[in-house]
Amino acid sequence: MATSGNDDIDGKLARHISNTSLENAPPLRTKREPPELVRDLHPDERAHLEAKLVRKIDGRLLPMLIIMYIMNYLDRNNIAAARLAGLEDSKAKGGINLTGTQYLTALSILFVGYLLMQIPSNLFLNKIGKPAIYLPTVMIVWGVISAATAGAQSYGGLIAIRFFLGFVEAAYFPGCLFFLSSWYTRKELGFRTAMLYSGSLLSGAFSGLISAGITNGLDGARGLRAWRWLFIIEGVITIFLAFLAYFALPNFPRTTSWLTENERQLAIWRLDEDIGEDDWVGSQHQTFFHGMKLAFQDIKMWILMVILFGFVASGTVTNLFPTVVETLGYSSVISLLLTVPPYVLAVITSFLNAWHADKTGERYWHITVPLYFAVIAYIIAASTTTIGPRYFAMMLMPAGVYTGYVVALGWISNTLPRPPAKRAAALAAINAVSNASSIYASYMYPESAGPRYIVAMSVNCVMAFMAIVFATILRFVLVRLNKKLDRGEPVKGAVAVGEGVPGEAAERGFRFVL
């Protein structure tokens, strides 16, 4: 009787399987073993080979990505320097006769296009798996658009150019964050994210130096005002560097050609080992809407979105930093030069903070402590008109915001590691929404509000504090999830519907980074 019962059950199961389409079924998660190369290595030998591999990856990825991001940020924000170089002057003087409100609108409209394109772009990049082609191509297009800004003759033309510039530039930064997270483990990602973001901070320093040189040396050359030369020179440099990037950037570990087979196996396995699941396998596994659905169902993404929104909103002062610094009362050239030291300080503190965050494996305090300095800076700036304290506050502003921001960017991939389509959608959505603050923030800095900009500094202060509060909330959430993992309980439901625990990650010791 028992045998007959078992046969009946087996028969039903066979009929069920034969009648069920497996075409769209999710892949089964089976326990994987390391490839033969990795399995046979002595731990010391593996550590040596992995360190050598990471150095090779660093040398191939980071220099070009940083240079590209410097140009991305320069082309986006050089309009702030152009304002001091004659952009708003009358047409008789070589400008396009902008009012203060029109200039602020031209500054803000870029972020409308920037917001719209980020999620589609990242999901497309994840689908095709060819960042070595996609990112340089996007860079060429934005370089052409940026250079075309020099030909703007009216307010309407400037608005159109700025919108499309934001639309195209949107592909780069979230794409880079996703790109880095496809090559580095969680303990390596914070410092590499800081190195990438140093491009934006260095561009702030370079922008002041370049703009001061062009304003002082090329104003009126060949009948063109300095602001037009600014866009031409920086746009041409962007296009040139984009062609070099075609030869420098790799694709994903599985699809790149400059790794040996042994290096490729190790590069793939160490990411698998870090999380408990393989990362990018092939385009057939990357679906647009499934990744977006998983991201939007995870409450951790929404908390991270508020944190990053607070960071970016509190840092919008950097969008008009030359204008803010000019209220100290110095000439345009001196004001541009005075914008350099705050960014240099921010680069140094960002590197040190991210390096220590990776070394200790801690995120929360490395994110929140710098924000307290930002709060202090905004309070000082809104409270006094004395030059010394105000410039001290300006020195703290970029460092106070961006020192913790680069670690927060890494926290996204640490907290939402797999599957890749989910991570790509989350990175793009968070970056898009956080930059929405730049649409309205420009209007808080009319020249009439200087030198204290009380409303702007107050809002920046509140946004920084909001980021601290929600970072604290996320830490409590992650502590609770880690305790569940310690007890062997599944992490699902309201916290992460669908795929909160990355497959075998809990068995291999996966814990969320705090």
PDB file of C-alpha atoms in Angstrom, residues 132-337:
ATOM      1  CA  ALA A 132      32.491  50.299 -21.846  1.00  0.00           C
ATOM      2  CA  ILE A 133      30.408  51.360 -24.846  1.00  0.00           C
ATOM      3  CA  TYR A 134      27.412  52.982 -23.194  1.00  0.00           C
ATOM      4  CA  LEU A 135      29.125  55.418 -20.808  1.00  0.00           C
ATOM      5  CA  PRO A 136      31.626  56.926 -23.306  1.00  0.00           C
ATOM      6  CA  THR A 137      28.861  57.303 -25.919  1.00  0.00           C
ATOM      7  CA  VAL A 138      26.723  59.192 -23.439  1.00  0.00           C
ATOM      8  CA  MET A 139      29.749  61.349 -22.592  1.00  0.00           C
ATOM      9  CA  ILE A 140      30.267  62.339 -26.229  1.00  0.00           C
ATOM     10  CA  VAL A 141      26.635  63.423 -26.513  1.00  0.00           C
ATOM     11  CA  TRP A 142      26.699  65.551 -23.363  1.00  0.00           C
ATOM     12  CA  GLY A 143      30.033  67.083 -24.428  1.00  0.00           C
ATOM     13  CA  VAL A 144      28.493  68.185 -27.728  1.00  0.00           C
ATOM     14  CA  ILE A 145      25.471  69.653 -25.927  1.00  0.00           C
ATOM     15  CA  SER A 146      27.674  71.439 -23.373  1.00  0.00           C
ATOM     16  CA  ALA A 147      29.830  73.007 -26.092  1.00  0.00           C
ATOM     17  CA  ALA A 148      26.660  74.070 -27.903  1.00  0.00           C
ATOM     18  CA  THR A 149      25.761  76.207 -24.875  1.00  0.00           C
ATOM     19  CA  ALA A 150      28.328  78.705 -26.184  1.00  0.00           C
ATOM     20  CA  GLY A 151      26.019  79.361 -29.124  1.00  0.00           C
ATOM     21  CA  ALA A 152      22.974  80.257 -27.019  1.00  0.00           C
ATOM     22  CA  GLN A 153      21.578  83.629 -28.048  1.00  0.00           C
ATOM     23  CA  SER A 154      18.418  83.774 -25.957  1.00  0.00           C
ATOM     24  CA  TYR A 155      16.858  82.633 -22.731  1.00  0.00           C
ATOM     25  CA  GLY A 156      14.716  80.048 -24.549  1.00  0.00           C
ATOM     26  CA  GLY A 157      17.730  78.544 -26.304  1.00  0.00           C
ATOM     27  CA  LEU A 158      19.631  78.280 -23.030  1.00  0.00           C
ATOM     28  CA  ILE A 159      16.678  76.550 -21.346  1.00  0.00           C
ATOM     29  CA  ALA A 160      16.407  73.958 -24.136  1.00  0.00           C
ATOM     30  CA  ILE A 161      20.141  73.209 -24.047  1.00  0.00           C
ATOM     31  CA  ARG A 162      20.203  72.871 -20.274  1.00  0.00           C
ATOM     32  CA  PHE A 163      17.225  70.499 -20.246  1.00  0.00           C
ATOM     33  CA  PHE A 164      18.780  68.117 -22.773  1.00  0.00           C
ATOM     34  CA  LEU A 165      22.158  68.349 -21.064  1.00  0.00           C
ATOM     35  CA  GLY A 166      20.574  67.083 -17.831  1.00  0.00           C
ATOM     36  CA  PHE A 167      18.654  64.406 -19.735  1.00  0.00           C
ATOM     37  CA  VAL A 168      21.864  62.941 -21.173  1.00  0.00           C
ATOM     38  CA  GLU A 169      24.149  63.496 -18.161  1.00  0.00           C
ATOM     39  CA  ALA A 170      21.669  61.565 -15.991  1.00  0.00           C
ATOM     40  CA  ALA A 171      23.049  58.296 -17.332  1.00  0.00           C
ATOM     41  CA  TYR A 172      26.525  58.732 -15.905  1.00  0.00           C
ATOM     42  CA  PHE A 173      26.603  58.904 -12.111  1.00  0.00           C
ATOM     43  CA  PRO A 174      24.000  56.236 -11.212  1.00  0.00           C
ATOM     44  CA  GLY A 175      25.480  54.112 -13.990  1.00  0.00           C
ATOM     45  CA  CYS A 176      28.911  54.418 -12.387  1.00  0.00           C
ATOM     46  CA  LEU A 177      27.591  53.497  -8.949  1.00  0.00           C
ATOM     47  CA  PHE A 178      26.018  50.367 -10.413  1.00  0.00           C
ATOM     48  CA  PHE A 179      29.193  49.682 -12.415  1.00  0.00           C
ATOM     49  CA  LEU A 180      31.413  49.835  -9.300  1.00  0.00           C
ATOM     50  CA  SER A 181      29.061  47.625  -7.300  1.00  0.00           C
ATOM     51  CA  SER A 182      29.426  44.995 -10.042  1.00  0.00           C
ATOM     52  CA  TRP A 183      33.202  44.805  -9.526  1.00  0.00           C
ATOM     53  CA  TYR A 184      33.842  45.407  -5.811  1.00  0.00           C
ATOM     54  CA  THR A 185      32.788  43.645  -2.622  1.00  0.00           C
ATOM     55  CA  ARG A 186      30.876  45.539   0.029  1.00  0.00           C
ATOM     56  CA  LYS A 187      33.959  46.141   2.170  1.00  0.00           C
ATOM     57  CA  GLU A 188      35.760  47.685  -0.834  1.00  0.00           C
ATOM     58  CA  LEU A 189      32.910  49.751  -2.199  1.00  0.00           C
ATOM     59  CA  GLY A 190      32.889  52.715   0.195  1.00  0.00           C
ATOM     60  CA  PHE A 191      36.402  53.900  -0.581  1.00  0.00           C
ATOM     61  CA  ARG A 192      35.939  53.366  -4.331  1.00  0.00           C
ATOM     62  CA  THR A 193      32.701  55.339  -4.253  1.00  0.00           C
ATOM     63  CA  ALA A 194      34.571  58.118  -2.476  1.00  0.00           C
ATOM     64  CA  MET A 195      37.263  58.011  -5.151  1.00  0.00           C
ATOM     65  CA  LEU A 196      34.595  58.307  -7.848  1.00  0.00           C
ATOM     66  CA  TYR A 197      32.819  61.156  -6.096  1.00  0.00           C
ATOM     67  CA  SER A 198      36.127  62.921  -5.602  1.00  0.00           C
ATOM     68  CA  GLY A 199      35.706  63.727  -9.287  1.00  0.00           C
ATOM     69  CA  SER A 200      32.847  66.079  -8.489  1.00  0.00           C
ATOM     70  CA  LEU A 201      34.754  67.663  -5.626  1.00  0.00           C
ATOM     71  CA  LEU A 202      37.892  68.068  -7.726  1.00  0.00           C
ATOM     72  CA  SER A 203      35.770  69.585 -10.477  1.00  0.00           C
ATOM     73  CA  GLY A 204      34.629  72.196  -7.975  1.00  0.00           C
ATOM     74  CA  ALA A 205      38.268  73.095  -7.362  1.00  0.00           C
ATOM     75  CA  PHE A 206      39.258  72.895 -11.037  1.00  0.00           C
ATOM     76  CA  SER A 207      36.220  74.888 -12.088  1.00  0.00           C
ATOM     77  CA  GLY A 208      37.322  77.837  -9.995  1.00  0.00           C
ATOM     78  CA  LEU A 209      40.858  77.709 -11.374  1.00  0.00           C
ATOM     79  CA  ILE A 210      39.825  77.169 -15.021  1.00  0.00           C
ATOM     80  CA  SER A 211      37.097  79.792 -14.876  1.00  0.00           C
ATOM     81  CA  ALA A 212      39.429  82.335 -13.302  1.00  0.00           C
ATOM     82  CA  GLY A 213      42.001  81.714 -16.056  1.00  0.00           C
ATOM     83  CA  ILE A 214      39.470  81.953 -18.881  1.00  0.00           C
ATOM     84  CA  THR A 215      37.761  85.016 -17.398  1.00  0.00           C
ATOM     85  CA  ASN A 216      41.079  86.751 -16.946  1.00  0.00           C
ATOM     86  CA  GLY A 217      42.723  85.704 -20.231  1.00  0.00           C
ATOM     87  CA  LEU A 218      40.122  84.987 -22.929  1.00  0.00           C
ATOM     88  CA  ASP A 219      37.376  87.534 -22.327  1.00  0.00           C
ATOM     89  CA  GLY A 220      36.840  89.209 -25.704  1.00  0.00           C
ATOM     90  CA  ALA A 221      39.182  86.875 -27.634  1.00  0.00           C
ATOM     91  CA  ARG A 222      37.963  86.471 -31.241  1.00  0.00           C
ATOM     92  CA  GLY A 223      34.959  88.555 -30.315  1.00  0.00           C
ATOM     93  CA  LEU A 224      33.611  86.079 -27.757  1.00  0.00           C
ATOM     94  CA  ARG A 225      32.959  86.731 -24.101  1.00  0.00           C
ATOM     95  CA  ALA A 226      34.674  84.573 -21.499  1.00  0.00           C
ATOM     96  CA  TRP A 227      31.505  82.603 -20.645  1.00  0.00           C
ATOM     97  CA  ARG A 228      31.249  81.332 -24.241  1.00  0.00           C
ATOM     98  CA  TRP A 229      34.897  80.225 -24.219  1.00  0.00           C
ATOM     99  CA  LEU A 230      34.213  78.415 -20.946  1.00  0.00           C
ATOM    100  CA  PHE A 231      31.578  76.177 -22.533  1.00  0.00           C
ATOM    101  CA  ILE A 232      33.563  75.637 -25.753  1.00  0.00           C
ATOM    102  CA  ILE A 233      36.810  74.619 -24.057  1.00  0.00           C
ATOM    103  CA  GLU A 234      35.248  72.329 -21.466  1.00  0.00           C
ATOM    104  CA  GLY A 235      32.895  70.730 -24.026  1.00  0.00           C
ATOM    105  CA  VAL A 236      35.738  69.930 -26.444  1.00  0.00           C
ATOM    106  CA  ILE A 237      37.832  68.420 -23.635  1.00  0.00           C
ATOM    107  CA  THR A 238      34.857  66.227 -22.669  1.00  0.00           C
ATOM    108  CA  ILE A 239      34.485  64.868 -26.212  1.00  0.00           C
ATOM    109  CA  PHE A 240      38.200  64.116 -26.499  1.00  0.00           C
ATOM    110  CA  LEU A 241      38.287  62.231 -23.179  1.00  0.00           C
ATOM    111  CA  ALA A 242      35.163  60.259 -24.119  1.00  0.00           C
ATOM    112  CA  PHE A 243      36.948  58.756 -27.138  1.00  0.00           C
ATOM    113  CA  LEU A 244      39.827  57.703 -24.872  1.00  0.00           C
ATOM    114  CA  ALA A 245      37.320  56.055 -22.520  1.00  0.00           C
ATOM    115  CA  TYR A 246      36.291  53.587 -25.236  1.00  0.00           C
ATOM    116  CA  PHE A 247      39.758  52.040 -24.957  1.00  0.00           C
ATOM    117  CA  ALA A 248      40.094  52.260 -21.167  1.00  0.00           C
ATOM    118  CA  LEU A 249      36.848  51.076 -19.578  1.00  0.00           C
ATOM    119  CA  PRO A 250      35.982  47.385 -19.095  1.00  0.00           C
ATOM    120  CA  ASN A 251      32.559  45.785 -19.066  1.00  0.00           C
ATOM    121  CA  PHE A 252      31.314  43.512 -16.259  1.00  0.00           C
ATOM    122  CA  PRO A 253      33.552  40.705 -14.903  1.00  0.00           C
ATOM    123  CA  ARG A 254      31.840  38.082 -17.047  1.00  0.00           C
ATOM    124  CA  THR A 255      31.982  40.113 -20.259  1.00  0.00           C
ATOM    125  CA  THR A 256      35.294  41.941 -20.109  1.00  0.00           C
ATOM    126  CA  SER A 257      38.275  40.899 -22.234  1.00  0.00           C
ATOM    127  CA  TRP A 258      41.325  42.132 -20.294  1.00  0.00           C
ATOM    128  CA  LEU A 259      41.125  39.592 -17.459  1.00  0.00           C
ATOM    129  CA  THR A 260      42.725  36.184 -17.745  1.00  0.00           C
ATOM    130  CA  GLU A 261      40.380  33.225 -17.267  1.00  0.00           C
ATOM    131  CA  ASN A 262      41.761  32.647 -13.769  1.00  0.00           C
ATOM    132  CA  GLU A 263      41.298  36.312 -12.863  1.00  0.00           C
ATOM    133  CA  ARG A 264      37.760  36.244 -14.223  1.00  0.00           C
ATOM    134  CA  GLN A 265      36.855  33.221 -12.100  1.00  0.00           C
ATOM    135  CA  LEU A 266      38.242  34.880  -8.988  1.00  0.00           C
ATOM    136  CA  ALA A 267      36.539  38.217  -9.778  1.00  0.00           C
ATOM    137  CA  ILE A 268      33.158  36.499 -10.183  1.00  0.00           C
ATOM    138  CA  TRP A 269      33.505  34.188  -7.192  1.00  0.00           C
ATOM    139  CA  ARG A 270      34.545  36.829  -4.677  1.00  0.00           C
ATOM    140  CA  LEU A 271      31.364  38.811  -5.432  1.00  0.00           C
ATOM    141  CA  ASP A 272      29.293  35.635  -5.160  1.00  0.00           C
ATOM    142  CA  GLU A 273      31.001  34.798  -1.861  1.00  0.00           C
ATOM    143  CA  ASP A 274      30.468  38.292  -0.472  1.00  0.00           C
ATOM    144  CA  ILE A 275      26.691  38.215  -0.886  1.00  0.00           C
ATOM    145  CA  GLY A 276      25.725  34.576  -1.415  1.00  0.00           C
ATOM    146  CA  GLU A 277      24.515  35.017  -4.991  1.00  0.00           C
ATOM    147  CA  ASP A 278      26.129  35.566  -8.336  1.00  0.00           C
ATOM    148  CA  ASP A 279      25.918  39.087  -9.732  1.00  0.00           C
ATOM    149  CA  TRP A 280      25.488  40.021 -13.403  1.00  0.00           C
ATOM    150  CA  VAL A 281      25.285  36.767 -15.415  1.00  0.00           C
ATOM    151  CA  GLY A 282      23.704  37.670 -18.741  1.00  0.00           C
ATOM    152  CA  SER A 283      21.245  40.068 -20.298  1.00  0.00           C
ATOM    153  CA  GLN A 284      18.527  37.385 -20.428  1.00  0.00           C
ATOM    154  CA  HIS A 285      18.389  37.437 -16.604  1.00  0.00           C
ATOM    155  CA  GLN A 286      17.969  41.230 -16.359  1.00  0.00           C
ATOM    156  CA  THR A 287      14.356  42.374 -16.624  1.00  0.00           C
ATOM    157  CA  PHE A 288      13.452  46.060 -16.423  1.00  0.00           C
ATOM    158  CA  PHE A 289      10.208  45.882 -14.525  1.00  0.00           C
ATOM    159  CA  HIS A 290      11.062  43.013 -12.200  1.00  0.00           C
ATOM    160  CA  GLY A 291      14.092  44.904 -10.880  1.00  0.00           C
ATOM    161  CA  MET A 292      12.054  48.061 -10.433  1.00  0.00           C
ATOM    162  CA  LYS A 293       9.277  46.138  -8.676  1.00  0.00           C
ATOM    163  CA  LEU A 294      11.696  44.529  -6.217  1.00  0.00           C
ATOM    164  CA  ALA A 295      13.320  47.871  -5.441  1.00  0.00           C
ATOM    165  CA  PHE A 296      10.042  49.700  -4.891  1.00  0.00           C
ATOM    166  CA  GLN A 297       8.720  46.937  -2.605  1.00  0.00           C
ATOM    167  CA  ASP A 298      11.710  47.210  -0.272  1.00  0.00           C
ATOM    168  CA  ILE A 299      11.187  49.746   2.514  1.00  0.00           C
ATOM    169  CA  LYS A 300      14.951  50.082   2.936  1.00  0.00           C
ATOM    170  CA  MET A 301      15.125  51.756  -0.466  1.00  0.00           C
ATOM    171  CA  TRP A 302      12.602  54.403   0.613  1.00  0.00           C
ATOM    172  CA  ILE A 303      14.515  55.141   3.818  1.00  0.00           C
ATOM    173  CA  LEU A 304      17.746  55.435   1.855  1.00  0.00           C
ATOM    174  CA  MET A 305      15.967  57.747  -0.572  1.00  0.00           C
ATOM    175  CA  VAL A 306      15.057  60.135   2.245  1.00  0.00           C
ATOM    176  CA  ILE A 307      18.625  60.017   3.592  1.00  0.00           C
ATOM    177  CA  LEU A 308      20.151  60.834   0.216  1.00  0.00           C
ATOM    178  CA  PHE A 309      17.518  63.502  -0.447  1.00  0.00           C
ATOM    179  CA  GLY A 310      18.528  65.175   2.808  1.00  0.00           C
ATOM    180  CA  PHE A 311      22.191  65.043   1.820  1.00  0.00           C
ATOM    181  CA  VAL A 312      21.707  66.497  -1.651  1.00  0.00           C
ATOM    182  CA  ALA A 313      19.181  69.103  -0.504  1.00  0.00           C
ATOM    183  CA  SER A 314      21.554  70.315   2.200  1.00  0.00           C
ATOM    184  CA  GLY A 315      24.389  70.428  -0.329  1.00  0.00           C
ATOM    185  CA  THR A 316      22.594  72.455  -3.005  1.00  0.00           C
ATOM    186  CA  VAL A 317      24.588  75.472  -1.859  1.00  0.00           C
ATOM    187  CA  THR A 318      27.397  74.099  -4.037  1.00  0.00           C
ATOM    188  CA  ASN A 319      25.230  74.651  -7.145  1.00  0.00           C
ATOM    189  CA  LEU A 320      25.703  78.390  -6.627  1.00  0.00           C
ATOM    190  CA  PHE A 321      28.896  78.318  -4.605  1.00  0.00           C
ATOM    191  CA  PRO A 322      30.684  81.024  -6.654  1.00  0.00           C
ATOM    192  CA  THR A 323      27.692  83.343  -6.116  1.00  0.00           C
ATOM    193  CA  VAL A 324      27.673  82.648  -2.373  1.00  0.00           C
ATOM    194  CA  VAL A 325      31.444  83.193  -2.088  1.00  0.00           C
ATOM    195  CA  GLU A 326      31.190  86.406  -4.106  1.00  0.00           C
ATOM    196  CA  THR A 327      29.120  87.918  -1.260  1.00  0.00           C
ATOM    197  CA  LEU A 328      32.381  88.173   0.687  1.00  0.00           C
ATOM    198  CA  GLY A 329      32.974  91.275  -1.416  1.00  0.00           C
ATOM    199  CA  TYR A 330      35.971  90.334  -3.556  1.00  0.00           C
ATOM    200  CA  SER A 331      36.354  90.587  -7.353  1.00  0.00           C
ATOM    201  CA  SER A 332      35.022  87.865  -9.672  1.00  0.00           C
ATOM    202  CA  VAL A 333      38.453  86.314 -10.232  1.00  0.00           C
ATOM    203  CA  ILE A 334      39.346  86.308  -6.500  1.00  0.00           C
ATOM    204  CA  SER A 335      35.912  84.871  -5.675  1.00  0.00           C
ATOM    205  CA  LEU A 336      36.452  82.020  -8.133  1.00  0.00           C
ATOM    206  CA  LEU A 337      39.836  81.286  -6.575  1.00  0.00           C
TER     207      LEU A 337
END
